[in-house]
Each structure stands twice: as structure tokens, then as C-alpha cells.
Short mmCIF file of C-alpha atoms in Angstrom, two decimals:
data_model
loop_
_atom_site.label_atom_id
_atom_site.label_comp_id
_atom_site.label_asym_id
_atom_site.label_seq_id
_atom_site.Cartn_x
_atom_site.Cartn_y
_atom_site.Cartn_z
CA UNK A 1 49.14 -7.74 33.84
CA UNK A 2 47.31 -8.76 36.96
CA UNK A 3 44.53 -10.93 36.08
CA UNK A 4 41.81 -8.63 38.09
CA UNK A 5 43.15 -5.33 36.59
CA UNK A 6 42.11 -7.12 33.28
CA UNK A 7 38.88 -8.16 34.25
CA UNK A 8 37.63 -4.72 35.54
CA UNK A 9 37.70 -2.93 32.12
CA UNK A 10 36.72 -6.07 29.95
CA UNK A 11 33.78 -5.96 32.50
CA UNK A 12 33.12 -2.41 31.72
CA UNK A 13 33.41 -2.79 28.02
CA UNK A 14 30.95 -5.96 28.14
CA UNK A 15 28.53 -3.89 30.18
CA UNK A 16 28.54 -0.98 27.93
CA UNK A 17 27.95 -3.33 24.96
CA UNK A 18 25.17 -4.86 26.66
CA UNK A 19 23.48 -1.68 27.52
CA UNK A 20 23.86 -0.25 23.86
CA UNK A 21 22.58 -3.42 22.49
CA UNK A 22 19.64 -3.29 24.84
CA UNK A 23 19.07 0.39 23.78
CA UNK A 24 19.04 -0.47 20.16
CA UNK A 25 16.57 -3.05 20.87
CA UNK A 26 14.35 -0.86 22.43
CA UNK A 27 14.64 1.86 19.77
CA UNK A 28 13.54 -0.85 17.27
CA UNK A 29 10.40 -1.74 19.69
CA UNK A 30 9.36 1.82 19.70
CA UNK A 31 9.48 1.87 15.80
CA UNK A 32 7.85 -1.32 15.03
CA UNK A 33 4.97 -0.58 17.74
CA UNK A 34 4.58 3.35 16.00
CA UNK A 35 4.90 2.22 12.59
CA UNK A 36 3.44 -1.50 11.70
CA UNK A 37 2.14 -3.01 15.14
CA UNK A 38 -1.75 -3.63 14.77
CA UNK A 39 -3.63 -0.43 15.59
CA UNK A 40 -7.11 -0.12 17.24
CA UNK A 41 -9.84 -0.09 14.65
CA UNK A 42 -11.08 3.44 13.76
CA UNK A 43 -14.01 4.47 12.19
CA UNK A 44 -13.76 5.12 8.20
CA UNK A 45 -13.42 8.91 7.52
CA UNK A 46 -15.44 10.68 4.55
CA UNK A 47 -16.52 14.16 5.15
CA UNK A 48 -14.20 17.04 5.10
CA UNK A 49 -14.27 18.80 8.47
CA UNK A 50 -14.70 22.42 8.55
CA UNK A 51 -10.86 23.20 9.46
CA UNK A 52 -9.51 21.05 6.47
CA UNK A 53 -8.81 21.62 2.98
CA UNK A 54 -8.48 19.76 -0.44
CA UNK A 55 -4.91 20.18 -0.07
CA UNK A 56 -4.85 17.62 2.86
CA UNK A 57 -4.04 13.98 2.23
CA UNK A 58 -6.84 11.42 1.39
CA UNK A 59 -8.44 10.93 4.92
CA UNK A 60 -9.15 14.85 4.70
CA UNK A 61 -10.39 14.92 1.40
CA UNK A 62 -14.35 15.65 0.81
CA UNK A 63 -17.06 13.02 0.28
CA UNK A 64 -15.24 9.50 0.18
CA UNK A 65 -18.44 7.77 -0.47
CA UNK A 66 -18.32 5.31 2.18
CA UNK A 67 -22.03 4.40 1.86
CA UNK A 68 -21.37 3.33 -1.72
CA UNK A 69 -20.90 -0.32 -0.71
CA UNK A 70 -24.39 -0.25 0.95
CA UNK A 71 -25.99 1.16 -1.93
CA UNK A 72 -24.76 -1.41 -4.29
CA UNK A 73 -25.49 -4.49 -1.61
CA UNK A 74 -21.98 -5.22 -1.70
CA UNK A 75 -20.85 -8.67 -0.10
CA UNK A 76 -18.61 -9.26 2.46
CA UNK A 77 -16.43 -12.01 1.23
CA UNK A 78 -12.94 -13.78 2.53
CA UNK A 79 -10.16 -15.66 1.22
CA UNK A 80 -7.41 -17.54 3.40
CA UNK A 81 -3.85 -16.11 2.80
CA UNK A 82 -0.75 -18.16 2.40
CA UNK A 83 0.13 -17.60 6.23
CA UNK A 84 -3.40 -18.60 7.33
CA UNK A 85 -5.01 -15.29 7.85
CA UNK A 86 -8.94 -14.85 7.26
CA UNK A 87 -8.79 -11.55 4.89
CA UNK A 88 -11.87 -9.51 4.09
CA UNK A 89 -13.33 -7.44 0.98
CA UNK A 90 -16.38 -5.75 -0.38
CA UNK A 91 -17.42 -7.60 -3.43
CA UNK A 92 -19.73 -5.10 -5.68
CA UNK A 93 -21.35 -7.29 -8.63
CA UNK A 94 -22.27 -5.05 -11.26
CA UNK A 95 -25.60 -6.77 -12.93
CA UNK A 96 -24.74 -8.27 -16.11
CA UNK A 97 -21.32 -6.91 -16.07
CA UNK A 98 -18.96 -9.63 -14.20
CA UNK A 99 -16.80 -10.08 -17.28
CA UNK A 100 -14.66 -7.23 -15.92
CA UNK A 101 -13.26 -6.46 -12.48
CA UNK A 102 -11.39 -3.76 -10.67
CA UNK A 103 -9.58 -4.70 -7.58
CA UNK A 104 -8.81 -1.35 -5.69
CA UNK A 105 -6.55 -1.18 -2.95
CA UNK A 106 -6.30 1.04 0.29
CA UNK A 107 -3.45 2.99 1.97
CA UNK A 108 -1.84 2.69 5.44
CA UNK A 109 -4.31 2.40 8.39
CA UNK A 110 -7.15 2.89 5.82
CA UNK A 111 -10.54 1.34 5.25
CA UNK A 112 -11.62 -0.54 2.28
CA UNK A 113 -14.82 1.52 2.49
CA UNK A 114 -12.67 4.59 1.96
CA UNK A 115 -12.20 3.45 -1.60
CA UNK A 116 -16.01 3.48 -2.53
CA UNK A 117 -15.06 6.64 -4.23
CA UNK A 118 -13.00 4.95 -6.77
CA UNK A 119 -14.92 2.12 -6.74
CA UNK A 120 -18.19 3.73 -7.83
CA UNK A 121 -16.16 5.49 -10.79
CA UNK A 122 -15.42 1.96 -11.96
CA UNK A 123 -18.67 0.28 -11.29
CA UNK A 124 -20.47 3.47 -13.52
CA UNK A 125 -18.15 2.15 -16.28
CA UNK A 126 -19.55 -1.48 -16.18
CA UNK A 127 -16.97 -2.80 -13.97
CA UNK A 128 -17.69 -5.26 -11.13
CA UNK A 129 -15.54 -4.11 -8.00
CA UNK A 130 -13.45 -5.69 -5.02
CA UNK A 131 -12.38 -3.73 -2.21
CA UNK A 132 -10.04 -5.84 -0.09
CA UNK A 133 -9.17 -4.68 3.59
CA UNK A 134 -5.51 -5.46 3.91
CA UNK A 135 -4.18 -7.67 6.33
CA UNK A 136 -4.13 -6.19 9.90
CA UNK A 137 -6.94 -3.56 8.66
CA UNK A 138 -10.56 -3.34 9.39
CA UNK A 139 -11.91 -7.13 9.58
CA UNK A 140 -9.25 -8.66 7.98
CA UNK A 141 -6.86 -10.57 10.41
CA UNK A 142 -3.09 -9.97 10.81
CA UNK A 143 -0.86 -8.45 13.86
CA UNK A 144 1.36 -6.29 11.69
CA UNK A 145 0.89 -4.04 8.83
CA UNK A 146 3.50 -5.43 6.05
CA UNK A 147 3.63 -2.32 4.12
CA UNK A 148 2.39 -4.31 0.93
CA UNK A 149 5.07 -6.87 1.03
CA UNK A 150 3.01 -9.73 1.94
CA UNK A 151 -0.25 -8.29 0.58
CA UNK A 152 1.46 -8.64 -2.86
CA UNK A 153 0.23 -12.38 -2.29
CA UNK A 154 -2.64 -11.63 -1.05
CA UNK A 155 -3.60 -9.97 -4.20
CA UNK A 156 -2.85 -13.22 -6.04
CA UNK A 157 -5.12 -14.84 -3.62
CA UNK A 158 -7.99 -12.14 -4.56
CA UNK A 159 -7.56 -12.98 -8.17
CA UNK A 160 -7.74 -16.43 -7.76
CA UNK A 161 -11.15 -16.03 -5.81
CA UNK A 162 -12.40 -13.89 -8.53
CA UNK A 163 -11.19 -16.37 -11.40
CA UNK A 164 -12.89 -19.49 -9.96
CA UNK A 165 -16.22 -17.72 -8.96
CA UNK A 166 -16.62 -15.64 -12.37
CA UNK A 167 -14.46 -17.67 -14.90
CA UNK A 168 -11.49 -15.63 -15.90
CA UNK A 169 -12.97 -11.97 -15.97
CA UNK A 170 -10.51 -9.59 -17.35
CA UNK A 171 -9.10 -7.92 -14.04
CA UNK A 172 -7.73 -4.26 -13.64
CA UNK A 173 -5.41 -3.68 -10.26
CA UNK A 174 -5.40 -0.16 -8.73
CA UNK A 175 -3.72 1.07 -5.61
CA UNK A 176 -3.46 4.25 -3.71
CA UNK A 177 -0.52 4.87 -1.53
CA UNK A 178 0.28 1.49 0.41
CA UNK A 179 -2.11 -0.04 -2.04
CA UNK A 180 -0.31 1.30 -4.99
CA UNK A 181 3.13 -0.03 -3.60
CA UNK A 182 1.01 -3.29 -3.01
CA UNK A 183 0.05 -3.30 -6.76
CA UNK A 184 3.58 -2.59 -8.09
CA UNK A 185 4.90 -5.51 -5.87
CA UNK A 186 2.09 -7.92 -7.10
CA UNK A 187 2.65 -6.84 -10.56
CA UNK A 188 6.16 -8.60 -10.38
CA UNK A 189 4.82 -11.93 -9.43
CA UNK A 190 3.01 -14.69 -11.98
CA UNK A 191 -0.14 -13.10 -12.92
CA UNK A 192 -2.61 -14.86 -14.88
CA UNK A 193 -3.21 -13.51 -18.43
CA UNK A 194 -6.39 -12.16 -17.58
CA UNK A 195 -5.34 -9.37 -15.41
CA UNK A 196 -4.91 -6.80 -18.31
CA UNK A 197 -3.24 -3.72 -16.73
CA UNK A 198 -2.73 -1.83 -13.57
CA UNK A 199 -2.65 1.76 -12.16
CA UNK A 200 -0.81 2.96 -9.17
CA UNK A 201 -1.48 6.18 -7.57
CA UNK A 202 1.28 7.58 -5.38
CA UNK A 203 2.84 4.06 -4.15
CA UNK A 204 6.46 4.31 -2.59
CA UNK A 205 9.43 2.79 -4.18
CA UNK A 206 10.24 0.77 -1.14
CA UNK A 207 9.57 0.26 2.30
CA UNK A 208 12.93 1.43 3.34
CA UNK A 209 12.79 4.66 1.23
CA UNK A 210 9.76 5.36 2.71
CA UNK A 211 10.64 5.04 5.93
CA UNK A 212 14.02 6.89 5.47
CA UNK A 213 11.71 9.87 4.18
CA UNK A 214 9.42 9.87 6.83
CA UNK A 215 11.98 9.85 9.65
CA UNK A 216 14.16 12.53 8.17
CA UNK A 217 11.93 14.78 6.29
CA UNK A 218 8.57 14.61 8.40
CA UNK A 219 9.79 13.86 11.94
CA UNK A 220 13.35 15.43 11.61
CA UNK A 221 14.81 12.24 12.87
CA UNK A 222 18.12 11.26 11.37
CA UNK A 223 17.19 7.30 9.78
CA UNK A 224 20.54 5.95 11.02
CA UNK A 225 21.15 4.07 13.31
CA UNK A 226 16.99 4.12 13.93
CA UNK A 227 16.26 2.28 11.03
CA UNK A 228 18.93 -0.69 11.51
CA UNK A 229 17.71 -1.06 15.08
CA UNK A 230 14.16 -0.91 13.77
CA UNK A 231 15.03 -3.86 10.88
CA UNK A 232 16.42 -6.00 13.57
CA UNK A 233 13.35 -6.13 15.46
CA UNK A 234 10.89 -5.92 12.46
CA UNK A 235 12.76 -8.68 10.83
CA UNK A 236 12.32 -11.04 14.02
CA UNK A 237 8.63 -10.25 14.37
CA UNK A 238 7.45 -10.19 10.85
CA UNK A 239 10.03 -12.00 8.70
CA UNK A 240 10.42 -8.78 6.84
CA UNK A 241 13.75 -7.64 5.82
CA UNK A 242 13.62 -3.87 5.08
CA UNK A 243 16.96 -3.88 3.49
CA UNK A 244 15.98 -6.29 1.27
CA UNK A 245 12.06 -6.34 0.73
CA UNK A 246 9.59 -4.29 0.04
CA UNK A 247 11.25 -2.80 -3.06
CA UNK A 248 8.46 -1.87 -5.70
CA UNK A 249 11.17 -0.87 -8.06
CA UNK A 250 12.83 -4.51 -7.95
CA UNK A 251 9.39 -6.25 -8.43
CA UNK A 252 8.49 -3.81 -11.42
CA UNK A 253 11.48 -5.09 -13.39
CA UNK A 254 9.81 -8.31 -13.90
CA UNK A 255 6.23 -6.66 -14.48
CA UNK A 256 4.69 -7.88 -17.59
CA UNK A 257 1.55 -5.96 -17.45
CA UNK A 258 0.77 -2.08 -18.69
CA UNK A 259 0.94 0.54 -15.90
CA UNK A 260 -0.22 4.06 -15.33
CA UNK A 261 1.96 5.86 -12.64
CA UNK A 262 -0.08 8.70 -10.89
CA UNK A 263 1.52 11.02 -8.39
CA UNK A 264 0.84 14.86 -7.05
CA UNK A 265 3.52 17.21 -6.88
CA UNK A 266 2.88 18.68 -3.62
CA UNK A 267 2.98 15.07 -1.93
CA UNK A 268 5.00 15.28 1.10
CA UNK A 269 4.24 11.76 2.39
CA UNK A 270 5.28 9.66 -0.52
CA UNK A 271 7.65 11.98 -2.14
CA UNK A 272 7.19 12.97 -5.53
CA UNK A 273 10.63 11.82 -6.89
CA UNK A 274 9.42 8.58 -6.26
CA UNK A 275 7.32 8.54 -9.27
CA UNK A 276 10.12 8.57 -11.74
CA UNK A 277 12.00 6.03 -9.87
CA UNK A 278 8.86 3.61 -10.04
CA UNK A 279 8.29 4.53 -13.83
CA UNK A 280 11.79 4.03 -15.00
CA UNK A 281 11.99 0.63 -13.20
CA UNK A 282 9.13 -0.67 -15.38
CA UNK A 283 10.08 -2.20 -18.58
CA UNK A 284 6.69 -1.33 -20.21
CA UNK A 285 4.27 -0.40 -21.73
CA UNK A 286 3.67 2.40 -19.26
CA UNK A 287 2.00 5.98 -18.92
CA UNK A 288 2.60 8.75 -16.43
CA UNK A 289 0.29 11.00 -15.19
CA UNK A 290 1.19 13.98 -13.08
CA UNK A 291 -1.05 16.08 -10.94
CA UNK A 292 0.29 19.46 -10.36
CA UNK A 293 -0.47 20.72 -6.71
CA UNK A 294 -1.96 17.36 -5.44
CA UNK A 295 -0.88 16.43 -2.02
CA UNK A 296 -0.66 12.62 -1.00
CA UNK A 297 -3.43 10.52 -2.12
CA UNK A 298 -5.37 13.48 -3.35
CA UNK A 299 -4.79 13.13 -7.24
CA UNK A 300 -8.32 11.98 -7.65
CA UNK A 301 -10.06 14.99 -6.12
CA UNK A 302 -7.41 17.56 -7.38
CA UNK A 303 -7.38 16.33 -10.69
CA UNK A 304 -11.33 16.10 -11.03
CA UNK A 305 -12.70 14.95 -14.27
CA UNK A 306 -9.27 14.83 -16.00
CA UNK A 307 -7.65 12.18 -13.64
CA UNK A 308 -10.84 9.62 -14.42
CA UNK A 309 -10.66 10.68 -18.18
CA UNK A 310 -6.73 9.65 -18.03
CA UNK A 311 -7.72 6.63 -15.91
CA UNK A 312 -10.08 5.05 -18.39
CA UNK A 313 -8.52 6.21 -21.46
CA UNK A 314 -5.80 3.76 -20.33
CA UNK A 315 -7.81 1.12 -18.99
CA UNK A 316 -9.91 1.04 -22.15
CA UNK A 317 -6.72 0.78 -24.35
CA UNK A 318 -6.50 -2.76 -22.70
CA UNK A 319 -9.85 -4.17 -21.85
CA UNK A 320 -11.39 -5.66 -25.03
#
């Protein structure tokens, strides 16, 4: 075959491959920028707008008690993460009650202030409360949202800070949505014995399954090949391999603390089927609480007093 004639189709193939690779990287960049790249700061949400209903997610719910951290004179405290970030939290000391703490984690693109509604409930039960801002949220440093994977290690830093300052009080972990996933992921780590139990509310089973669900069911985009492109870019930028890292279910298999799993049946964001997947991965002891009709991150409002009765009946069975 003529050498020149051979080079022409080879150059076409090479050029096509380069274009395809470039398109794949571009698609991955778009996904990363949309889903994980640091967002502009937004104000915390708290009141129900006129055109919103209690069937909408947490950000659309009624009074979220944003002002609670101010009412109890919560302090701004910080820790340094394993990778050198300064992370912030609201610390609300309950006078005479620093022997038990609740660490409560917020969701994706939310604010620590927005967990005031939850913090107040624990405070009323005699807990001191820590409301951390996840990395890359609010005042905490970070250039990308880690979907709870690195936050699981940040939770360990917050636990160490509390133990050093308050002489190993009993600690309860609670998280909602991404915060719930972070709690499940942290539960697989070597937690100190004073962490007595955990509550996860509508946390996802894995980063990959959450992204697949969001693309397919909420954006009507086939997960593949976009997720492969996204993982290539995300792995380079964050060190997170979506195909291997960020599986709540894998972490739960190593969990040694009791856990309460909560989910609303009308959750469209983190699908209801993830509840059983998470629950079944935990070796026990464990409990499950299903809130019929509750959309994403809204079970506390939908369930009302029953929600808190379930939560504190569970917690108090492990607090001495």
C-alpha cells in the first residue's frame, strides 16, 4: 500500500479520536462545574414563600430557626482538616450540659444556620450542639463539594475538638441529605467510644448512584457516557473516584454504632429505595423510620412530633 495513502486515513482516525477525547473532557468539565465546583455564597433560607408548600424540599420549608444560633450565643469555632482547610462551625454550649453533644450536618449547598431547627430540638433535650459548615460551604474553605467523602474525615476532626475541649462527652451524630451520607461514611471509620449513636435522614447510598439518579430521573439525561467523562475530570480535580469512593453502603458495613435511618416516601431527590439499601448494609443495632408523603429533607416537618419522638426514643436508649 502507498505510504501516503495509509497516512491519510490514519490522520483522520487520530483526529477523530482527539476530537472525541476533547468532547469527553469538555462534558466532564461541564458536569464538574455544575455539580461540584465552589458556588457563590447564598443567603440562608428559612421562611416559606407564598408560592411554596410543605411538599417541597427542606430549603422551601417553613421556619428553619435561622436565628437560633444567635439566640443561644453560639460561637464560631474552627478546625484544620487533614488537607489544610479551615472549617467553621456554630458551637452552642448548653449551660450545665456539656456532658452530651449533638453534631448535626447540613445538606448539599445548604448552610449550618439552616440546621437551627434541628439544633434547637437537641438543645431543649439538654444537649450542647455543634453545627458544622461542610467544606466549600459558607465560611468553610474548599474549592469543590466533596459529597460527604472527605467530610467523613472532617467529622472526626470535630469529634476530636469536642473531646479535647469537653473531656469526652457522649456524642450523637446526625445528618440530613448529604450530611446524612457523610454521617454514614464517617460511621465506618474508627470512631472513639464516646460516639454513642447516629441518625441519618435521607442520605444517599453512594455518590455514583445519586448522580446517576439525578441525571436519569430529574434531568432526563442518560448517565452514560456522561458519568464516565465526569469521573475522569472529577478524579483529577478532587482525588475522588466516583466509581470507588463515596459509597455509604460500603462504609456502613464497618459501622459499630447504632443508627436510625429516616426517609420520606415522596423523596424525588434522594430516592426512597436508597433507604433499604443503606439500612441493609448496617450490621446493627439499627432502626428505620419511614415518613409517608414526605419529600426530600422534609421528614422533620412532615412527621411533626412523631419524628422527634422517634429520634429521641432512639437516642435516649443509648445515652447514659
